[in-house]
Short mmCIF file of C-alpha atoms in Angstrom, two decimals:
data_model
loop_
_atom_site.label_atom_id
_atom_site.label_comp_id
_atom_site.label_asym_id
_atom_site.label_seq_id
_atom_site.Cartn_x
_atom_site.Cartn_y
_atom_site.Cartn_z
CA MET N 1 197.37 184.85 161.77
CA GLU N 2 200.48 185.78 159.01
CA TRP N 3 203.98 186.05 157.91
CA ALA N 4 205.65 187.86 155.35
CA GLY N 5 202.08 188.87 153.82
CA ARG N 6 201.05 185.06 153.95
CA ALA N 7 198.31 184.45 156.24
CA THR N 8 195.86 182.46 157.75
CA THR N 9 191.98 182.10 156.65
CA ALA N 10 189.81 180.38 159.32
CA TYR N 11 186.91 178.79 159.25
CA HIS N 12 183.85 178.29 160.88
CA HIS N 13 180.70 177.17 159.98
CA ALA N 14 178.28 174.56 162.09
CA ALA N 15 178.20 171.55 163.53
CA SER N 16 175.66 170.08 161.18
CA PRO N 17 176.29 171.53 157.38
CA ILE N 18 173.55 172.27 154.77
CA SER N 19 174.88 170.15 151.92
CA LEU N 20 175.25 171.47 147.63
CA THR N 21 174.46 169.40 144.77
CA LEU N 22 177.18 170.10 141.66
CA LYS N 23 176.53 172.25 138.95
CA ASP N 24 178.44 169.60 136.86
CA ALA N 25 177.56 166.63 138.83
CA PRO N 26 173.83 166.89 140.05
CA GLU N 27 174.12 163.33 141.63
CA ALA N 28 176.85 164.77 143.46
CA THR N 29 177.07 167.22 147.07
CA THR N 30 179.19 168.81 148.90
CA SER N 31 179.01 170.71 152.36
CA LEU N 32 178.68 174.91 152.39
CA PRO N 33 182.39 174.58 153.81
CA ASP N 34 184.21 172.47 152.05
CA PHE N 35 183.06 174.04 149.46
CA VAL N 36 183.98 177.73 150.05
CA LYS N 37 187.26 176.56 150.52
CA SER N 38 187.79 174.88 147.65
CA VAL N 39 187.25 178.45 145.92
CA THR N 40 188.49 181.00 148.31
CA PRO N 41 192.42 181.55 147.29
CA PRO N 42 195.59 182.00 150.32
CA CYS N 43 195.49 184.61 151.46
CA ASN N 44 198.61 186.69 150.39
CA LEU N 45 198.58 190.64 151.14
CA THR N 46 201.00 192.22 150.61
CA PRO N 47 204.42 191.69 153.06
CA THR N 48 205.58 196.27 152.70
CA LEU N 49 201.86 195.85 154.91
CA PRO N 50 202.33 194.07 157.61
CA GLY N 51 199.23 194.34 160.06
CA GLY N 52 195.48 195.72 159.05
CA HIS N 53 196.09 198.05 160.47
CA LEU N 54 198.81 199.94 157.50
CA GLN N 55 196.26 197.57 154.89
CA THR N 56 193.08 199.83 156.51
CA MET N 57 194.92 202.81 155.91
CA TYR N 58 196.38 202.06 153.00
CA THR N 59 192.91 202.24 150.96
CA VAL N 60 192.88 206.08 152.06
CA VAL N 61 195.78 207.09 150.36
CA THR N 62 195.63 204.78 147.33
CA LYS N 63 195.17 207.00 144.14
CA GLU N 64 194.37 202.82 142.46
CA ASP N 65 190.59 202.97 141.06
CA VAL N 66 188.22 200.20 140.12
CA PRO N 67 186.48 201.69 136.39
CA ILE N 68 182.75 201.08 137.36
CA ASP N 69 180.87 203.47 135.15
CA PHE N 70 177.58 204.06 136.71
CA LYS N 71 174.13 205.02 136.11
CA ARG N 72 171.62 206.39 139.02
CA HIS N 73 167.99 206.34 140.05
CA ILE N 74 165.87 208.52 142.48
CA PHE N 75 163.84 206.58 144.60
CA GLU N 76 160.85 207.55 146.45
CA SER N 77 160.07 206.01 149.74
CA ASP N 78 157.15 204.11 150.40
CA ASP N 79 157.56 203.62 154.04
CA MET N 80 154.81 205.79 155.25
CA HIS N 81 157.63 205.96 158.96
CA TYR N 82 160.92 206.86 156.86
CA PRO N 83 159.16 208.53 154.35
CA GLY N 84 162.17 210.84 151.97
CA SER N 85 163.87 209.37 148.31
CA TYR N 86 166.77 207.68 147.88
CA THR N 87 169.34 206.82 145.78
CA VAL N 88 170.54 203.26 143.42
CA ASP N 89 173.62 203.52 141.33
CA PHE N 90 172.80 200.97 138.40
CA VAL N 91 176.65 199.10 137.05
CA ALA N 92 175.92 201.04 133.66
CA HIS N 93 176.59 198.67 130.65
CA ILE N 94 177.97 201.67 128.51
CA PRO N 95 180.77 201.40 125.22
CA ASP N 96 184.71 202.15 125.71
CA GLU N 97 184.11 205.73 124.51
CA LEU N 98 182.00 206.85 126.49
CA LYS N 99 182.67 205.80 129.73
CA GLY N 100 184.35 207.67 132.93
CA GLY N 101 183.16 211.52 133.32
CA LYS N 102 180.35 212.43 135.94
CA ASP N 103 177.19 214.23 136.36
CA GLU N 104 177.77 217.33 138.50
CA GLY N 105 177.58 216.84 141.89
CA LEU N 106 177.99 213.15 141.13
CA PRO N 107 180.48 211.16 142.54
CA PRO N 108 183.33 210.26 140.26
CA ARG N 109 182.33 207.39 136.75
CA THR N 110 178.43 207.50 137.92
CA LYS N 111 175.55 210.55 136.06
CA MET N 112 171.79 209.95 136.47
CA PHE N 113 169.71 208.19 133.95
CA THR N 114 168.47 209.62 131.34
CA ASP N 115 164.53 209.71 131.39
CA ALA N 116 164.58 206.79 127.56
CA GLU N 117 167.79 205.08 129.47
CA TRP N 118 165.78 204.78 132.49
CA ALA N 119 162.20 203.62 130.66
CA PRO N 120 162.88 199.73 129.84
CA ILE N 121 164.48 199.85 133.54
CA GLU N 122 161.49 200.47 134.31
CA ALA N 123 159.70 197.61 132.29
CA GLY N 124 161.69 195.05 133.46
CA SER N 125 161.52 192.07 130.80
CA GLU N 126 161.60 188.11 132.07
CA ASP N 127 165.46 187.62 131.58
CA LYS N 128 166.81 185.01 134.22
CA THR N 129 170.83 186.90 134.59
CA PRO N 130 171.93 186.65 138.51
CA MET N 131 170.96 189.99 140.24
CA LEU N 132 172.98 191.28 142.79
CA ILE N 133 172.32 194.20 145.40
CA ALA N 134 175.28 196.12 147.49
CA LEU N 135 174.67 197.70 150.97
CA HIS N 136 178.46 200.28 151.77
CA GLY N 137 180.11 200.88 154.52
CA LEU N 138 179.08 204.27 157.06
CA SER N 139 179.20 207.10 154.95
CA GLY N 140 180.70 205.52 152.18
CA GLY N 141 179.28 204.20 148.62
CA SER N 142 179.19 203.09 144.90
CA TYR N 143 182.10 205.02 144.70
CA GLU N 144 184.38 202.34 147.65
CA GLN N 145 188.05 200.79 146.39
CA TYR N 146 186.37 197.37 148.34
CA LEU N 147 182.61 197.18 146.45
CA LYS N 148 184.06 198.45 143.35
CA GLU N 149 186.61 195.31 144.07
CA THR N 150 184.14 193.19 144.85
CA ILE N 151 181.37 193.57 142.43
CA ALA N 152 184.05 194.03 138.84
CA PRO N 153 184.54 190.72 138.11
CA LEU N 154 180.61 189.84 138.55
CA ALA N 155 179.73 192.62 136.12
CA TYR N 156 182.34 192.41 133.62
CA GLY N 157 183.26 189.72 134.19
CA LYS N 158 185.28 187.94 131.21
CA GLY N 159 182.60 186.71 128.35
CA GLY N 160 180.17 189.64 129.23
CA PRO N 161 178.57 190.51 132.72
CA GLN N 162 177.63 187.51 135.10
CA PHE N 163 175.62 189.82 137.47
CA GLU N 164 173.59 192.73 136.79
CA VAL N 165 174.77 194.53 139.72
CA CYS N 166 172.95 197.89 141.58
CA VAL N 167 173.89 199.62 144.91
CA VAL N 168 171.80 201.44 147.38
CA ASN N 169 173.46 204.21 148.86
CA SER N 170 172.72 205.29 153.15
CA ARG N 171 170.30 208.59 153.05
CA GLY N 172 173.10 211.36 152.01
CA CYS N 173 175.84 208.99 150.46
CA ALA N 174 177.22 209.42 147.67
CA ARG N 175 175.92 212.64 146.54
CA SER N 176 172.06 211.47 147.33
CA PRO N 177 170.05 214.31 148.46
CA VAL N 178 168.61 213.85 152.28
CA THR N 179 164.91 215.28 151.55
CA THR N 180 163.69 214.80 155.36
CA PRO N 181 165.55 215.25 159.20
CA ARG N 182 167.13 211.68 159.76
CA LEU N 183 169.69 210.21 158.03
CA PHE N 184 170.59 206.08 158.39
CA ASN N 185 171.56 203.33 161.41
CA ALA N 186 171.88 199.59 161.87
CA ARG N 187 168.29 199.48 161.30
CA SER N 188 167.27 201.52 157.98
CA THR N 189 166.25 197.93 156.24
CA TRP N 190 163.71 200.09 154.63
CA ASP N 191 165.10 201.12 151.55
CA ILE N 192 167.31 198.05 150.94
CA ARG N 193 163.21 196.27 151.73
CA GLN N 194 161.65 198.89 149.18
CA THR N 195 164.55 197.62 146.51
CA VAL N 196 164.06 194.04 146.53
CA LYS N 197 160.39 194.09 145.88
CA TRP N 198 161.29 196.20 142.81
CA LEU N 199 163.91 194.38 141.71
CA ARG N 200 161.18 191.99 142.06
CA LYS N 201 158.00 192.72 140.92
CA LYS N 202 160.37 193.94 137.76
CA TYR N 203 162.42 190.61 137.00
CA PRO N 204 160.53 187.92 138.51
CA ASN N 205 162.61 185.70 137.01
CA ARG N 206 166.27 187.06 138.15
CA PRO N 207 167.13 185.52 140.84
CA LEU N 208 168.43 187.98 143.58
CA PHE N 209 171.60 188.15 146.04
CA ALA N 210 173.13 190.56 148.24
CA VAL N 211 176.56 191.76 149.73
CA GLY N 212 176.74 193.90 151.98
CA PHE N 213 180.12 195.67 153.85
CA SER N 214 180.92 197.03 156.98
CA LEU N 215 177.36 198.93 159.09
CA GLY N 216 176.01 197.72 154.85
CA ALA N 217 176.37 194.10 155.65
CA ASN N 218 174.69 194.65 159.77
CA ILE N 219 171.88 196.67 157.64
CA LEU N 220 171.29 193.21 155.39
CA VAL N 221 171.83 190.65 158.40
CA ASN N 222 169.76 192.44 159.16
CA TYR N 223 166.98 193.28 156.59
CA LEU N 224 167.65 188.78 156.42
CA GLY N 225 165.87 188.16 160.25
CA GLU N 226 162.94 191.04 159.79
CA GLU N 227 162.41 189.31 156.09
CA GLY N 228 162.66 185.64 157.51
CA GLU N 229 160.81 183.15 155.33
CA ALA N 230 159.27 186.26 153.03
CA CYS N 231 162.47 187.10 151.99
CA GLU N 232 162.90 187.68 147.86
CA LEU N 233 166.73 186.72 148.67
CA LYS N 234 168.66 183.52 147.33
CA GLY N 235 171.65 183.78 149.64
CA ALA N 236 173.54 187.11 150.43
CA VAL N 237 177.59 187.54 151.96
CA ALA N 238 178.04 189.94 154.92
CA CYS N 239 181.88 191.16 155.48
CA SER N 240 183.63 192.25 158.45
CA ASN N 241 180.53 192.95 160.30
CA PRO N 242 180.11 195.38 163.29
CA TRP N 243 177.79 192.35 164.70
CA ASP N 244 177.42 194.08 168.11
CA LEU N 245 177.42 198.58 167.00
CA ALA N 246 177.34 198.33 171.59
CA GLN N 247 180.38 196.24 172.12
CA GLY N 248 182.25 197.88 169.02
CA SER N 249 181.97 201.32 170.59
CA ILE N 250 182.95 200.52 174.41
CA SER N 251 186.31 198.20 172.48
CA LEU N 252 186.78 201.48 169.98
CA GLN N 253 187.22 203.78 173.27
CA ARG N 254 189.64 201.02 175.03
CA SER N 255 192.61 202.26 172.96
CA TRP N 256 194.32 204.98 171.94
CA LEU N 257 194.55 204.06 168.37
CA GLY N 258 190.71 202.66 168.51
CA LYS N 259 190.20 205.62 170.15
CA GLU N 260 192.38 208.50 168.54
CA VAL N 261 192.18 207.38 165.15
CA TYR N 262 189.50 204.83 164.15
CA SER N 263 186.90 206.70 166.23
CA LYS N 264 188.01 210.11 165.87
CA THR N 265 188.31 209.21 161.45
CA MET N 266 184.98 208.31 161.65
CA ALA N 267 182.95 210.67 163.55
CA THR N 268 185.78 213.39 161.23
CA ASN N 269 183.22 211.84 158.01
CA LEU N 270 179.79 211.91 159.85
CA LYS N 271 180.31 215.12 160.98
CA LYS N 272 181.11 216.33 156.32
CA LEU N 273 178.20 214.54 155.33
CA PHE N 274 176.00 216.70 158.30
CA LYS N 275 177.21 219.46 156.98
CA ARG N 276 176.06 218.74 153.64
CA HIS N 277 172.61 218.42 154.93
CA LEU N 278 172.54 220.81 157.50
CA ASP N 279 169.22 222.41 155.34
CA VAL N 280 167.90 219.78 155.96
CA LEU N 281 168.76 217.69 159.39
CA LYS N 282 168.87 221.28 161.83
CA GLN N 283 164.65 220.98 160.48
CA ASN N 284 164.77 218.32 163.68
CA PRO N 285 164.57 219.50 166.72
CA LYS N 286 165.45 216.53 168.58
CA ILE N 287 169.10 216.66 167.25
CA ASP N 288 171.77 219.05 169.28
CA ILE N 289 173.15 221.06 166.27
CA GLU N 290 175.66 222.03 168.37
CA GLU N 291 176.94 219.39 170.44
CA VAL N 292 176.80 216.94 166.91
CA LEU N 293 178.87 219.89 165.12
CA ASN N 294 181.68 219.13 168.19
CA ALA N 295 181.81 216.07 168.77
CA LYS N 296 184.63 214.10 168.64
CA TYR N 297 184.23 210.61 168.28
CA LEU N 298 182.45 208.18 167.48
CA HIS N 299 179.81 207.68 170.34
CA GLU N 300 179.86 211.65 170.70
CA PHE N 301 178.18 211.63 166.92
CA ASP N 302 175.83 208.82 167.92
CA ARG N 303 174.17 210.45 171.11
CA TYR N 304 173.89 213.27 169.91
CA VAL N 305 172.34 212.75 166.69
CA ASP N 306 169.94 210.15 167.98
CA GLY N 307 167.52 212.09 167.83
CA SER N 308 167.17 211.80 163.69
CA LEU N 309 165.49 208.02 165.06
CA PRO N 310 161.50 207.57 164.51
CA PHE N 311 161.58 205.94 168.53
CA THR N 312 162.83 206.27 171.86
CA MET N 313 166.70 204.87 172.30
CA ILE N 314 164.81 203.90 175.98
CA ASP N 315 168.83 202.71 176.87
CA LYS N 316 172.03 203.95 174.81
CA LEU N 317 172.99 200.23 174.67
CA THR N 318 170.92 198.31 174.10
CA ARG N 319 170.32 196.71 170.35
CA THR N 320 168.19 198.56 168.98
CA GLY N 321 168.80 202.22 166.24
CA LEU N 322 173.37 202.83 166.40
CA TYR N 323 173.37 200.09 168.44
CA SER N 324 172.85 196.89 166.78
CA VAL N 325 173.11 192.94 166.68
CA PRO N 326 171.12 191.59 163.70
CA SER N 327 166.60 190.87 164.42
CA GLY N 328 165.27 187.80 163.71
CA THR N 329 166.02 184.70 162.34
CA THR N 330 167.11 184.67 159.11
CA ARG N 331 166.73 182.30 156.59
CA ARG N 332 167.96 182.50 153.82
CA ARG N 333 172.06 180.30 153.08
CA VAL N 334 175.13 184.02 154.71
CA LEU N 335 177.61 183.56 154.04
CA ILE N 336 180.18 185.47 156.98
CA ILE N 337 183.32 187.16 155.26
CA VAL N 338 185.50 188.30 159.31
CA MET N 339 188.76 187.99 158.02
CA HIS N 340 189.14 191.64 159.73
CA LEU N 341 189.02 189.85 162.94
CA GLN N 342 191.92 188.97 162.67
CA LEU N 343 194.19 191.46 160.55
CA THR N 344 192.60 194.09 162.61
CA HIS N 345 192.68 194.35 166.45
CA PHE N 346 191.59 197.70 168.89
#
């Protein structure tokens, strides 16, 4: 509930939550819910933007920015079922006089690593600095405002960086290339899996964490479920995870605002992404190019781009591919932030 910008924060947890040992008092413990409540500030929103819809729309039109610089590296996929390349943007710690700018064809404040810059990253180290891996939302990228607002205090904290941070861009997003005729979906866990394995090999002593937003949260939780006990992450945060994309798609179509604003906007953004990589994607004979380009709503785009998936969709509403609920069983601590369910409704 929200009144004059003051919103209520609801907490949901297991009946028997885990206990945490306090860092400053090893002999004392607290429950995870109590710890989260103690460190979560009051939710005081802008009174001039009542409701989740206006707040969501404001993020599209605002010119505010968080000055974070990234260095990009292109990885070649080692997955035989999903070959090609993908990009990872690492938060760069560079002198103030060299900040800003970009390489041609990349998002603002993003440049490619030079060979000399990449060499020490590739070499790895024995340091114990925590590492955060971030996954953005649908058709987004490392440049997204919500993502940068989250990682800035960690990457540029007082007294120096508290975390090293990187962002795994979904294929084709954030001006990254598409080298095989497929886009991404909620089960596209291949690239985060390879990134986590690479980081663990290069930085064996770093605690690894991950945060995902929206579709990125869905991909992240799917990854956790698939990895199970083998997961290398110490913890993860899933923000605004749509969870059941099938039901989410149905909900979008039930109201004018959901269908004509949200669904249409997301379809438009995905079509822009599709057009940008059309020369490669049209090589997939299973994609109906004309229908994709004529798609008006998100569910139509999903329907006509199904051919880009490496498996057959038996039922459009099964929990696979573009329509997904997390698979397997997560074996790591996961903080679920679902504030959007109370602020935004369709």
